[in-house]
Each structure stands twice: as C-alpha cells, then as structure tokens.
Short mmCIF file of C-alpha atoms in Angstrom, two decimals:
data_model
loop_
_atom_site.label_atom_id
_atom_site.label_comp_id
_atom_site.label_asym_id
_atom_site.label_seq_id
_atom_site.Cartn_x
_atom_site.Cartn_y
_atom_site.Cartn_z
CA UNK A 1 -121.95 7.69 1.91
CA UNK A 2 -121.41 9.76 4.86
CA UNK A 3 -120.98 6.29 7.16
CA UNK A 4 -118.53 5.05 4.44
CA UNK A 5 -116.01 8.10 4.43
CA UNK A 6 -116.05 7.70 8.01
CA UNK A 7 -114.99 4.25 8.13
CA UNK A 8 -112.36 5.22 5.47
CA UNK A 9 -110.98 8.11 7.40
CA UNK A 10 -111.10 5.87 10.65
CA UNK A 11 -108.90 2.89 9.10
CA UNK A 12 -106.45 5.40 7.28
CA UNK A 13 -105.71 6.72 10.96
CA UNK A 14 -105.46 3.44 12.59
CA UNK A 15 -102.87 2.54 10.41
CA UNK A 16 -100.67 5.96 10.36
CA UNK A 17 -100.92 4.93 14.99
CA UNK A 18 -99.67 1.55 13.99
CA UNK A 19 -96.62 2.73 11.96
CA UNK A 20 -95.11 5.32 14.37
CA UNK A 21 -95.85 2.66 16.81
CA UNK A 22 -93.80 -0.05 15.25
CA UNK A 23 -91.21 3.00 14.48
CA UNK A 24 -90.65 4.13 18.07
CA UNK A 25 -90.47 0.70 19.18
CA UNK A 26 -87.33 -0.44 16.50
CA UNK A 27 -85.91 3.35 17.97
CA UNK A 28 -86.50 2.01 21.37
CA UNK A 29 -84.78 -1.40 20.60
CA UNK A 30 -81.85 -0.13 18.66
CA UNK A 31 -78.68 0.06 20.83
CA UNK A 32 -76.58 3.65 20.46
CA UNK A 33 -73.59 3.73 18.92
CA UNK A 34 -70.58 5.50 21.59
CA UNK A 35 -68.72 8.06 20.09
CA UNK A 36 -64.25 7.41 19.12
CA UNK A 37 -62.58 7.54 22.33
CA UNK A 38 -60.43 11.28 22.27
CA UNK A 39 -56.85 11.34 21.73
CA UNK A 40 -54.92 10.96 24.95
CA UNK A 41 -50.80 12.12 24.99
CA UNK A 42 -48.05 9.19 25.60
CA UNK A 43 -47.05 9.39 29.39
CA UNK A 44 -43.91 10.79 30.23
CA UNK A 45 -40.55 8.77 29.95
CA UNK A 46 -39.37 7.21 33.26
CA UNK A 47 -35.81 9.25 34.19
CA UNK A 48 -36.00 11.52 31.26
CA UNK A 49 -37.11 14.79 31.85
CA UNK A 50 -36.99 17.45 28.79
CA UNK A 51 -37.57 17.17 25.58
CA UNK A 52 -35.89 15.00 22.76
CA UNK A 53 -33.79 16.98 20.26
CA UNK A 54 -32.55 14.97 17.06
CA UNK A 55 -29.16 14.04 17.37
CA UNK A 56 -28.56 14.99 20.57
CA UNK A 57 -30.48 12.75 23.12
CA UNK A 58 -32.79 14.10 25.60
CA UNK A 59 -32.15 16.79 27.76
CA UNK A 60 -32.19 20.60 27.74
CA UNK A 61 -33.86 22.57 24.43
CA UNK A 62 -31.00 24.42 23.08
CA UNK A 63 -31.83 27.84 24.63
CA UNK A 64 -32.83 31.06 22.21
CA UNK A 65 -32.92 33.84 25.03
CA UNK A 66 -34.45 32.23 27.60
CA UNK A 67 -33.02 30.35 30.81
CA UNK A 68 -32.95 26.51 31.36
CA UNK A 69 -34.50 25.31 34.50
CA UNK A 70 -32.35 22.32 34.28
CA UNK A 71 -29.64 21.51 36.80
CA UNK A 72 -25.67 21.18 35.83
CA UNK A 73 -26.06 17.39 36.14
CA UNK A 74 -28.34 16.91 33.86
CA UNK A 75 -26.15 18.94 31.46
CA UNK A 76 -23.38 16.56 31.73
CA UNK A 77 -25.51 13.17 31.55
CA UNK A 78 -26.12 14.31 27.44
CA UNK A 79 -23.72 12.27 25.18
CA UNK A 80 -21.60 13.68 22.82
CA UNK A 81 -21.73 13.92 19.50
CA UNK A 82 -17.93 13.29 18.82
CA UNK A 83 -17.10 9.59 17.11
CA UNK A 84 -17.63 6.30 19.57
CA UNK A 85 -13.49 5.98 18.46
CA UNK A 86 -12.37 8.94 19.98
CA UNK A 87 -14.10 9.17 22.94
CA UNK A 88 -12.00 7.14 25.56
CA UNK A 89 -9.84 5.16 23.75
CA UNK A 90 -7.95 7.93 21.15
CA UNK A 91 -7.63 11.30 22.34
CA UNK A 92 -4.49 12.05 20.11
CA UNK A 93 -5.82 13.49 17.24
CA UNK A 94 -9.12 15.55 17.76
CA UNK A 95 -9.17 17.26 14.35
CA UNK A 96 -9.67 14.42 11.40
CA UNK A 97 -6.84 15.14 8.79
CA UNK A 98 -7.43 16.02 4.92
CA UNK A 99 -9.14 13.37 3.51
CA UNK A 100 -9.22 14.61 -0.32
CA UNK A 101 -12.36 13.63 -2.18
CA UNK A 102 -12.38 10.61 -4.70
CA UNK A 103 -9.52 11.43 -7.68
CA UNK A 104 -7.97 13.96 -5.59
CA UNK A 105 -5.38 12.28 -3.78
CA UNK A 106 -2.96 13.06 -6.16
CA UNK A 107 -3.09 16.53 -5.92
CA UNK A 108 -3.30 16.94 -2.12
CA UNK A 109 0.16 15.35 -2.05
CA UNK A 110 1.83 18.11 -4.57
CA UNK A 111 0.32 20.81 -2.84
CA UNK A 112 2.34 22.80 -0.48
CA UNK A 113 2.31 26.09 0.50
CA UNK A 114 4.52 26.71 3.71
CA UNK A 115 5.09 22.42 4.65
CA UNK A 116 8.49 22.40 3.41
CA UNK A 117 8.46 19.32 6.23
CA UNK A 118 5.72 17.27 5.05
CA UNK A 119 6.57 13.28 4.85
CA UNK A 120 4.44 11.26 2.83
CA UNK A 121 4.45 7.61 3.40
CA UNK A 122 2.54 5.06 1.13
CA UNK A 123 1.17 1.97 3.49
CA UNK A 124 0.17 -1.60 2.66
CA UNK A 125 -1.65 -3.48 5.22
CA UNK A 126 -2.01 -7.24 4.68
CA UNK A 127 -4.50 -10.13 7.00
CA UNK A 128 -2.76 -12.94 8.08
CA UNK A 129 -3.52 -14.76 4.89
CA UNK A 130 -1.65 -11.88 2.73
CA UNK A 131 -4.92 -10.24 1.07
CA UNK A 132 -4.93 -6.91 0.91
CA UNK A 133 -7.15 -5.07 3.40
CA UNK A 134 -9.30 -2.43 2.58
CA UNK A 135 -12.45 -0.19 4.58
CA UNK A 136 -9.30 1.50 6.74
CA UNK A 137 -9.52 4.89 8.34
CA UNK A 138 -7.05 7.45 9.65
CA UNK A 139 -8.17 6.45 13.15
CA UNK A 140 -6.59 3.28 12.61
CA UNK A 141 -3.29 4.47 12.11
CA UNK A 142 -0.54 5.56 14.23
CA UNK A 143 2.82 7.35 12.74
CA UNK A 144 5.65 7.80 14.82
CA UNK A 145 8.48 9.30 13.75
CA UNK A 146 11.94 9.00 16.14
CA UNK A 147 9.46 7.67 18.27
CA UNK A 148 7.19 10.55 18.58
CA UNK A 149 3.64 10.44 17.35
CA UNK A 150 2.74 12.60 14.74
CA UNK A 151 -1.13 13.98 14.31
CA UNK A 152 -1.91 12.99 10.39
CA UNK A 153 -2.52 15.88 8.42
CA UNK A 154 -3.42 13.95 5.22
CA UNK A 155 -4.99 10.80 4.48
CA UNK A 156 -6.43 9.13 1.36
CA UNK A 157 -6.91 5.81 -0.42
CA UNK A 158 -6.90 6.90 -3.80
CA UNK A 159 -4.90 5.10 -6.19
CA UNK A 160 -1.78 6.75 -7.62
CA UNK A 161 0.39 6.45 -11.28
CA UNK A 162 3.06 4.87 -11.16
CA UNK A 163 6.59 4.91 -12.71
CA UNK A 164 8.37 1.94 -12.68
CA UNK A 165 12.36 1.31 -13.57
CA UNK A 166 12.29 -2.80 -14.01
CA UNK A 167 15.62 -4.38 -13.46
CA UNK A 168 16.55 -7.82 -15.15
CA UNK A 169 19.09 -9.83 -13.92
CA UNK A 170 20.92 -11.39 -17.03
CA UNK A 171 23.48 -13.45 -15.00
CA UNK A 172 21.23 -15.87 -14.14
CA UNK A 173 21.52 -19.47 -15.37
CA UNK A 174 20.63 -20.75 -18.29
CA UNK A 175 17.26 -22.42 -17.27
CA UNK A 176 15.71 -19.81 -14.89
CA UNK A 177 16.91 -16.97 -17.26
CA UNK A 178 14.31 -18.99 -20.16
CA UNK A 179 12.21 -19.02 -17.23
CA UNK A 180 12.62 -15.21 -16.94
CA UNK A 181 12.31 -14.50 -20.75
CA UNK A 182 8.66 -16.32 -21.25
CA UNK A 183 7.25 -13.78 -18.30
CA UNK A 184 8.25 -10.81 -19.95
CA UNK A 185 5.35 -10.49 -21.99
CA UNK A 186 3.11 -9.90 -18.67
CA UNK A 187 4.75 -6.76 -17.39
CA UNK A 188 2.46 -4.68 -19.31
CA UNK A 189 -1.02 -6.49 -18.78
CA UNK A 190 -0.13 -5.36 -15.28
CA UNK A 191 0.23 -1.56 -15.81
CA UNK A 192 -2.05 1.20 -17.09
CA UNK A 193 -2.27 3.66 -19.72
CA UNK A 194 -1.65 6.02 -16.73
CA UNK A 195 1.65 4.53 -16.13
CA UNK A 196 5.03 4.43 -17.23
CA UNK A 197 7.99 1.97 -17.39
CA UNK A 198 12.00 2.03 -18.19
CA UNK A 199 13.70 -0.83 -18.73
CA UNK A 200 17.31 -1.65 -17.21
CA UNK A 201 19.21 -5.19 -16.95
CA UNK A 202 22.71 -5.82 -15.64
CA UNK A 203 25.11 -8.58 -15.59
CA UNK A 204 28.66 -7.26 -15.54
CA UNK A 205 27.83 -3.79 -14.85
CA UNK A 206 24.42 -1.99 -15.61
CA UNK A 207 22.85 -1.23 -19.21
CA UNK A 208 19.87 0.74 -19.47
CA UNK A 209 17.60 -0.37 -22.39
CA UNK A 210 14.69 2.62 -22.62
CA UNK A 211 14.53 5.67 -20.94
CA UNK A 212 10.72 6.52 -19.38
CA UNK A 213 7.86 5.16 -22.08
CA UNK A 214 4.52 4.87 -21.69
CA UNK A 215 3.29 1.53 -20.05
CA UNK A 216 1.00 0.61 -23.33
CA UNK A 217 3.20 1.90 -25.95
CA UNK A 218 4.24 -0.47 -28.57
CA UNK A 219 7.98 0.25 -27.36
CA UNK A 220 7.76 -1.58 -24.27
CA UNK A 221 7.43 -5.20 -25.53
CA UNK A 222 10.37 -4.42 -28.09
CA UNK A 223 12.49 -3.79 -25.47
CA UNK A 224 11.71 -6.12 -23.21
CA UNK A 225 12.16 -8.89 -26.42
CA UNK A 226 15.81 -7.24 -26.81
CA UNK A 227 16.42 -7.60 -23.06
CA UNK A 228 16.00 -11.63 -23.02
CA UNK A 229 19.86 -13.35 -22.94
CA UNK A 230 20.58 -16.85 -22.83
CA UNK A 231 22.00 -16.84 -19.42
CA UNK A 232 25.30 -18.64 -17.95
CA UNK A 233 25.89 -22.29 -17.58
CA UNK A 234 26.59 -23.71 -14.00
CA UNK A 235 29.71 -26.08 -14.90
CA UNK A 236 31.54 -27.60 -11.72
CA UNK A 237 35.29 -24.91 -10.98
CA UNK A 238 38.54 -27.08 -12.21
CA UNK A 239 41.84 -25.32 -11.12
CA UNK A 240 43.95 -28.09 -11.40
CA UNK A 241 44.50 -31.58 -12.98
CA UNK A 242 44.71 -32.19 -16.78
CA UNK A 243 41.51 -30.48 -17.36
CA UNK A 244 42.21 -27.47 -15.56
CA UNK A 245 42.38 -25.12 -18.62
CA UNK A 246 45.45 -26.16 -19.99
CA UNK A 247 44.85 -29.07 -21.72
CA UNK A 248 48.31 -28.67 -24.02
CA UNK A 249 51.37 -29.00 -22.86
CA UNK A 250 55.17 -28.78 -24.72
CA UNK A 251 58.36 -29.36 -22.20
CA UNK A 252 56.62 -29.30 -19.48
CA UNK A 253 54.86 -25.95 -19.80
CA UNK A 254 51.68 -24.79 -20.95
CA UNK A 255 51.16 -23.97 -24.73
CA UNK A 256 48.78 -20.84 -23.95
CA UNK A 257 51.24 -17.80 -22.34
CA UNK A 258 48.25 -16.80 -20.94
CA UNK A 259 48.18 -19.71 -18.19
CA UNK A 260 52.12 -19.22 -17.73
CA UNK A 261 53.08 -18.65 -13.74
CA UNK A 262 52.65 -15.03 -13.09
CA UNK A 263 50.17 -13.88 -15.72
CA UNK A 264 46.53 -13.09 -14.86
CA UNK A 265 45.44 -16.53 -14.82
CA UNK A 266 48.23 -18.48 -13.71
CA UNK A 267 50.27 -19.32 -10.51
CA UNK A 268 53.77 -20.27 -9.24
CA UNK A 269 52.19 -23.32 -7.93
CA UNK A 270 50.77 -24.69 -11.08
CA UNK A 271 47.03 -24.13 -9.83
CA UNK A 272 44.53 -21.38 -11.51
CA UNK A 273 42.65 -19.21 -9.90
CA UNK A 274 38.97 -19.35 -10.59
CA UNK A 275 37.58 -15.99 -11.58
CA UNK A 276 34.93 -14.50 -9.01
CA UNK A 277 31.16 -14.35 -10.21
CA UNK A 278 30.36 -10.70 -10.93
CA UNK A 279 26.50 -9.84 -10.34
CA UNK A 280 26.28 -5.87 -9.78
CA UNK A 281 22.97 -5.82 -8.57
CA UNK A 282 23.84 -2.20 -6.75
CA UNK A 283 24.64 -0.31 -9.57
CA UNK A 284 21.83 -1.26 -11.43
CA UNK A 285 19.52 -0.58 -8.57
CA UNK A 286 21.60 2.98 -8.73
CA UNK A 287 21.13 3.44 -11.54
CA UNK A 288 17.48 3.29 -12.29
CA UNK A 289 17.14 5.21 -8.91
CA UNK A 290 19.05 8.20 -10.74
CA UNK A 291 16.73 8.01 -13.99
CA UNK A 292 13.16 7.52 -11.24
CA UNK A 293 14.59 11.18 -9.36
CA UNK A 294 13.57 12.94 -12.29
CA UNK A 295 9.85 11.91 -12.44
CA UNK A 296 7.88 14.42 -10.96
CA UNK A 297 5.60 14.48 -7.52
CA UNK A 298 1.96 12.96 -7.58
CA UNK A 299 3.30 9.20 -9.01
CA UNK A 300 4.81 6.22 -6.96
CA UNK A 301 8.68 5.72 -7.21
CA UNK A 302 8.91 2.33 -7.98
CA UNK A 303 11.92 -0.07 -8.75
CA UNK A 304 11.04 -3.56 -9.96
CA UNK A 305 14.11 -6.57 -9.88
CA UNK A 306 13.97 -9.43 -11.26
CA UNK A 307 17.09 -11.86 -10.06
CA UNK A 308 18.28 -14.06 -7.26
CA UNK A 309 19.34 -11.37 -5.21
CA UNK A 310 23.18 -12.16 -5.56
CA UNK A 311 25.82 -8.89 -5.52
CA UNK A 312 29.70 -8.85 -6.33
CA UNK A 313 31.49 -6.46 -8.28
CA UNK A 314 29.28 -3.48 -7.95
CA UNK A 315 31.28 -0.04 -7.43
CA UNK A 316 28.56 1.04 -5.37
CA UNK A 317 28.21 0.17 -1.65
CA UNK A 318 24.65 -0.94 -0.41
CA UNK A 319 24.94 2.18 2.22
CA UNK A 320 25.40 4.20 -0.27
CA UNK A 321 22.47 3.02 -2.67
CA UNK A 322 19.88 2.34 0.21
CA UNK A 323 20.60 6.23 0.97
CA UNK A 324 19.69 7.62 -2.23
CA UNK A 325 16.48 5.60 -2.29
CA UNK A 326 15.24 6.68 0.98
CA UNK A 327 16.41 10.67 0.10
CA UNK A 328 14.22 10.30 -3.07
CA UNK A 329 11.15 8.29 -2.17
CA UNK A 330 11.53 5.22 -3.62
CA UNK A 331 10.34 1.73 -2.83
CA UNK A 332 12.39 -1.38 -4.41
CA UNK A 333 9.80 -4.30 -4.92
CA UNK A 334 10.86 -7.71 -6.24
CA UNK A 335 10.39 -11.02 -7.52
CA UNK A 336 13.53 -13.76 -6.29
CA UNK A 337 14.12 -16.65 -8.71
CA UNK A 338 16.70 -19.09 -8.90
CA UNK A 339 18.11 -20.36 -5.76
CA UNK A 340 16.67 -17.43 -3.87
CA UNK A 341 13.23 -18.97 -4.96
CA UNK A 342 14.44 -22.06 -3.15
CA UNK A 343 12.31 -22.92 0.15
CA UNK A 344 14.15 -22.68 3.18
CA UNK A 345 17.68 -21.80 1.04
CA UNK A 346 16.17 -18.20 0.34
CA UNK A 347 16.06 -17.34 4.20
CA UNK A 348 19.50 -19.07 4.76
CA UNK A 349 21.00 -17.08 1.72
CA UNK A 350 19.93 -13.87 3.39
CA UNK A 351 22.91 -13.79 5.95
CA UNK A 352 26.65 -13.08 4.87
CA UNK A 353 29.73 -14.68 5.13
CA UNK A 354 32.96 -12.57 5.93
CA UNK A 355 34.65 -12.70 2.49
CA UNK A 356 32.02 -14.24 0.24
CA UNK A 357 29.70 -13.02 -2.06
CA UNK A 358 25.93 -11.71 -0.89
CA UNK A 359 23.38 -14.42 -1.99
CA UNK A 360 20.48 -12.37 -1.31
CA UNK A 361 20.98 -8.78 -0.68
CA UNK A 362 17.45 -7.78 -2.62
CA UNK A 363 15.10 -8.87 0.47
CA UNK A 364 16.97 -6.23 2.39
CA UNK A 365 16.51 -3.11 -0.12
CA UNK A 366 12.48 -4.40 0.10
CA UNK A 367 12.26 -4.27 3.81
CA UNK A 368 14.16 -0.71 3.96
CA UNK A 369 11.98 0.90 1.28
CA UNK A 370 8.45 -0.26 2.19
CA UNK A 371 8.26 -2.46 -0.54
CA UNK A 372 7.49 -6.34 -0.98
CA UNK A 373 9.43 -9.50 -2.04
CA UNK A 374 7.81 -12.18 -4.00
CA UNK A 375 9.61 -16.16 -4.43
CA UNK A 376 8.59 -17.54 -7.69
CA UNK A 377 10.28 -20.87 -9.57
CA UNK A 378 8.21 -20.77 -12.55
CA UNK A 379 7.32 -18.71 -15.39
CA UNK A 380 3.51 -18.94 -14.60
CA UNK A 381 4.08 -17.56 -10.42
CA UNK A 382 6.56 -15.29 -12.25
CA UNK A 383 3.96 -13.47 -14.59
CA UNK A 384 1.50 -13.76 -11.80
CA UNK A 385 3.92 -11.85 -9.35
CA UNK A 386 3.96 -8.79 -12.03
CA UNK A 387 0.42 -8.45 -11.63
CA UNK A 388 0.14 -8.75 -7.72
CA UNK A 389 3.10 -6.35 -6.63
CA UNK A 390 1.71 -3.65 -9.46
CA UNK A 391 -1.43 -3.89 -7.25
CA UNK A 392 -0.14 -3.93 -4.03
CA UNK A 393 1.99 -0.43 -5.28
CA UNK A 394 -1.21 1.04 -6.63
CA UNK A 395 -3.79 0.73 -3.79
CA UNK A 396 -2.37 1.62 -0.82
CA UNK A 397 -3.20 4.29 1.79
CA UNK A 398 -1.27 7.46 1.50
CA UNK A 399 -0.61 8.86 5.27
CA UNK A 400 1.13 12.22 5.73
CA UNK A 401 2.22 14.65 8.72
CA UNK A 402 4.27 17.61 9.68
CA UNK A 403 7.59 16.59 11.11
CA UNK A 404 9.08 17.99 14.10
CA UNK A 405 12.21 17.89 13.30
CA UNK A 406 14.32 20.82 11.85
CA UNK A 407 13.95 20.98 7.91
CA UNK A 408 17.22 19.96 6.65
CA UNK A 409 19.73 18.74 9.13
CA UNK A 410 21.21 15.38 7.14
CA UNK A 411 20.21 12.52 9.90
CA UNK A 412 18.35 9.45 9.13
CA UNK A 413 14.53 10.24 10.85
CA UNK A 414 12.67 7.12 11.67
CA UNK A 415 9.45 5.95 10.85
CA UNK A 416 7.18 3.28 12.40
CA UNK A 417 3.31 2.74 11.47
CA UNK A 418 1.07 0.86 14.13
CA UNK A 419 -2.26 -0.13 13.26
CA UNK A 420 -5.00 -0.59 15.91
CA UNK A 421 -6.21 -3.95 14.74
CA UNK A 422 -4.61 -7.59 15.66
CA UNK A 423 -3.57 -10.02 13.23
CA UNK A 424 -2.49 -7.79 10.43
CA UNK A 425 0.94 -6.92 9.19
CA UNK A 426 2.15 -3.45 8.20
CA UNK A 427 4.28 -2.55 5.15
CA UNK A 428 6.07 0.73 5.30
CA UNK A 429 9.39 2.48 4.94
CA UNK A 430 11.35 2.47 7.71
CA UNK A 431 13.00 6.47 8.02
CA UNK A 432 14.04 8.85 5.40
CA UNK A 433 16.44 11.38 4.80
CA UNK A 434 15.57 14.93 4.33
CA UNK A 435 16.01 16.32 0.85
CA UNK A 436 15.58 19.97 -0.27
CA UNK A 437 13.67 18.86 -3.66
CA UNK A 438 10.40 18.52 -0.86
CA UNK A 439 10.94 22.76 -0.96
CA UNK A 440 11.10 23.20 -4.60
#
C-alpha cells in the first residue's frame, strides 16, 4: 500500500512539472502586444504665427489686458471683415442703406420724419433678352442726381399696390378698335385684390368712365363693357369733283347752304376743306394724372394707354402734361396698336413734322416717366401685354436718397441710374420736380 501511494503521489507531480512547463513555454512563444502610440500635436503652420480666431484669419488673439508680442506688420497682413464688393472697387457708400424686412417696403417709403428731400425712384432692370432680372443688391446701383452721386438711404424689392388710371383710345379704326374691345376682359386677371383701377377713354376730348374701384370688384368689367365703341372708318379725303360732298346741285350752286363759299365747310374756290383728325391723347393723359394725385403714398402711380399714340386737338401742351407727371410721381406705361404697332412705321412715326399731326407722341411720355412701351397687332399680344407691364410695375426695386439740392426751388433735378453689370438695360425716370406734398 505504502509503495502504491507513492507511485500515485510521484505521477500526480510529474504531471503538475509538465503543465507549467508547457505553460511557460506558450508564455515564452507568445509575441507582446505594443501599447497605442500617444497623441502627438499637428506641427505648426508654415508663415503663420498666432493663433486662428473664427472669422478673422490668423493672427493676433484679440487682447483682454494683456500686450501682443506681435509686430505692426503682422497687424496689417489680417483681412478684413468688410464685403469682397467694397473693398477696392466701391468705396462710395460704406454704410449699407435701409433695407426693410420682407412686407415692409411699403412702409419705409411713407415714413418721414425730418427728409422733407427724400426721392424715391422705382427701377426695372431687364437682360438683353427683356426678362426681368432679379437677385440685385444696393451695391449694384448707382444714383446720380444733376450728376452727383447720391449714397442710397433706402433700398428694397418688395412688391408694391398699385393704382392704375387705364386710358382707351376710342378714335381708333374700326378693326383695331374690335381688336381693342376683345382684350378688355384681361385687364383684371392682371391685377390684385390689393389693387385698384379707374377707367378713362377719349376721342374728341376726355371722358372719365369710373372713378378709383377696386381691381376685383364686379364694377370693373361693367365699365370696361360700356367703354368698347365701334371705332372710325378710314375712307380715302375727297375735296373736290362730283363726289366731294355735294353731290346736288341747282343753277350751278350747291343744294346744302352749308357747303356754300364762305361757310364752315366751303370755299371761294369751289374746293372743301377736309376737317383735321382730332385725337386728344394729352388731356386724357391729364386728366387721369389729376384723379392718380389723390391716391395716397405707399402705392405705384400708374397710367395705362391703350392707342396708337396719335395727338391733335388737345388743349393741353405735352410740356405742360409731362410736368405734372414728373411733380406727382407717376409713370405712363403703354401698349401701341394700330399703325404704331406697325414694324419699322412705329419708330418712323415717332419724329414730327412742322405742321402735322404727332403720330406717336405716347413712346415719349414712357421714356420720361420710367415706364415701358409694348407693340401689339392682335388681341391675343394685346391681353398678354396687360399682364406683362402689370408685372414689370409691381416687382421692381425701390431705390431712395437724400437730395442735395435745396427743398423747393421749382427746377427740373435730374436723375440717372447705372448698374454695375454689362449687358443689361435700365428703366427709370429721368428727373423730377420738387413738390411740397413730399412735406405733408
């Protein structure tokens, strides 16, 4: 027994040696594991020495007590945080102007406190295609007025009511007035609720048809269905010959007294005188310019004409008419028909003969007041044009400035806008007069 616990004990101890034999060897053959490699800081920038504050670049830690150890030069080497714009090309205007916030244009522009001399002037800037172009800022602009730059002290894009006196030329002839009558219906679906419209036509003198109505009221089409005529009819002048009036004759003479020599249509020489076409496209445009002067600040001035542009009769003087408009701040926009419409006879038309009648005086009350001219031959371009000038009136940018002239001295004050961009074409008013309403 004793020789068998022995041999028990002996083999129970050889194998424990064996193990941690076999267990310090597969320590012995298993390869260490290194520790992670420590953190190590970025080296330095080349030329930059400092640190790197947000938004202003590196350079010099804005100091809180303590000195900088950094020398002059390097103070000057940080950029500035002005715009790119202003930096070296613009150095006009270092203060942006009031830009009101969306739906506050309106406002801004009624507001006055001590700027009895504040000029407004609505701008429409076209490509070379004639789209509208949008994404403009005030940096863009440049206002001179009598050729002196004025800083802007307001600028906004916001779109602004408007109140529109439509003029409708009823002397036109028979087939471009039924030309004229089938657009009418399209004036409104180019206004607002926000709007408002008067109606005025003119043939032999003015007529106004509604006073101020709201652009959606039921009114306005009722009117404008009242205001369609029948036009004249273009018959070749006969002032002599059998057919010359006097058809009936008894001794010799003429059977109507009427046609005798020496009354209002007749002659000693036995030929009539053919009466003078009467269009008095200035005293209409006067007209609705009186009846727009009452509408109050915050909404665009707007006179709409319909016609071929022609003018005879009128007691009013274009001087005197183009006057009023730019004393009252208000744009004539316009849509020629007729021969006007004509390509190549609608630029002809535009210059005057001593002693004849003006064939196109309405493309020069457009370019005076800032507005726009459009040439339409049928009723479809017609009805379109309603809907494109309405737009061009509503979204344009609104620039304003102080003026350095005196406040009220009665002389014409000039007024260019330049835009720093090639390729696109400006649409302003060229000057105003000074009014004392801009004080009330």
């Amino acid at each position: 027994m004793k020789l068998g616990l022995t041999t028990v004990a002996l083999a129970a101890f050889l194998s424990s040696s064996m193990n941690l034999g076999s267990v310090a060897m597969a320590q012995q053959q298993q390869p260490s594991v290194p520790d992670a490699p420590a953190p190590q800081a970025r080296p330095p920038l080349s030329g930059v020495e400092g640190s790197i504050t947000p938004g202003l670049g590196a350079g010099d830690t804005p100091t809180t007590g303590t000195s900088s150890s950094t020398s002059p030069s390097q103070q000057q080497s940080a950029p500035s945080s002005q715009a790119p714009s202003s930096q070296g090309k613009d150095e006009f205007q270092t203060t942006p102007p009031e830009m009101p916030a969306a739906g506050e244009g309106v406002a801004s522009t009624t507001r006055f406190v001590l700027n009895v001399n504040f000029v407004e002037v609505p701008v429409t800037v076209k490509d070379s295609k004639g789209k509208l172009v949008a994404g403009l800022t005030f940096r863009d602009f440049k206002v001179y007025e009598n050729d002196q730059r004025e800083p802007l002290r307001l600028f906004t894009v916001d779109p602004f009511p408007l109140s529109i006196a439509f003029v409708i030329d009823q002397s036109l002839t028979s087939d471009v007035m039924a030309k004229v009558n089938n657009s009418l219906g399209a004036i409104q679906g180019a206004l607002t609720p926000y709007d408002e419209v008067a109606v005025f036509s003119y043939s032999n003198g003015s007529q106004e048809r509604t006073g101020f109505t709201g652009a959606q009221s039921s009114r306005l089409p009722a009117v404008l269905a009242l205001t369609k005529e029948t036009g004249s009819e273009m018959l070749v002048p006969v002032n002599s010959g059998p057919l010359a009036g006097c058809s009936v004759h008894v001794n010799g003479n003429c059977a109507d007294p009427n046609l005798q020599p020496g009354r209002s249509a007749g002659s000693g020489s036995g030929v009539m005188t053919i009466p003078k076409e009467i269009h008095t496209l200035n005293d209409a445009i006067l007209a609705a310019a009186k009846e727009l002067s009452t509408r109050p600040k915050g909404r665009r001035r707007i006179i709409y004409v319909v016609s071929d542009g022609k003018e005879n009769g009128s007691k009013a003087t274009y001087k005197e008419v183009l006057r009023y408009l730019e004393t009252n701040k208000i744009a004539v926009y316009g849509t020629a028909v007729g021969d006007s419409a004509r390509w190549g006879e609608g630029y002809i038309s535009r210059f005057h003969l001593p002693f004849t009648m003006y064939d196109n005086i309405l493309s020069k009350y457009t370019l005076a007041t800032g507005g726009t001219l459009d040439s339409e031959r049928g009723s479809n371009g017609i009805e379109k044009s309603y809907a494109k000038i309405a737009e061009e009136a509503r979204t344009q940018y609104t620039l304003g400035y102080l003026s350095h002239q005196p406040f009220i001295d009665g002389k014409f004050r000039k007024i260019d806008v330049r835009v720093d961009r090639p390729g696109l074409e400006v649409i302003a008013k060229t000057g105003y007069y000074p009014s004392a309403q801009d004080s009330r």
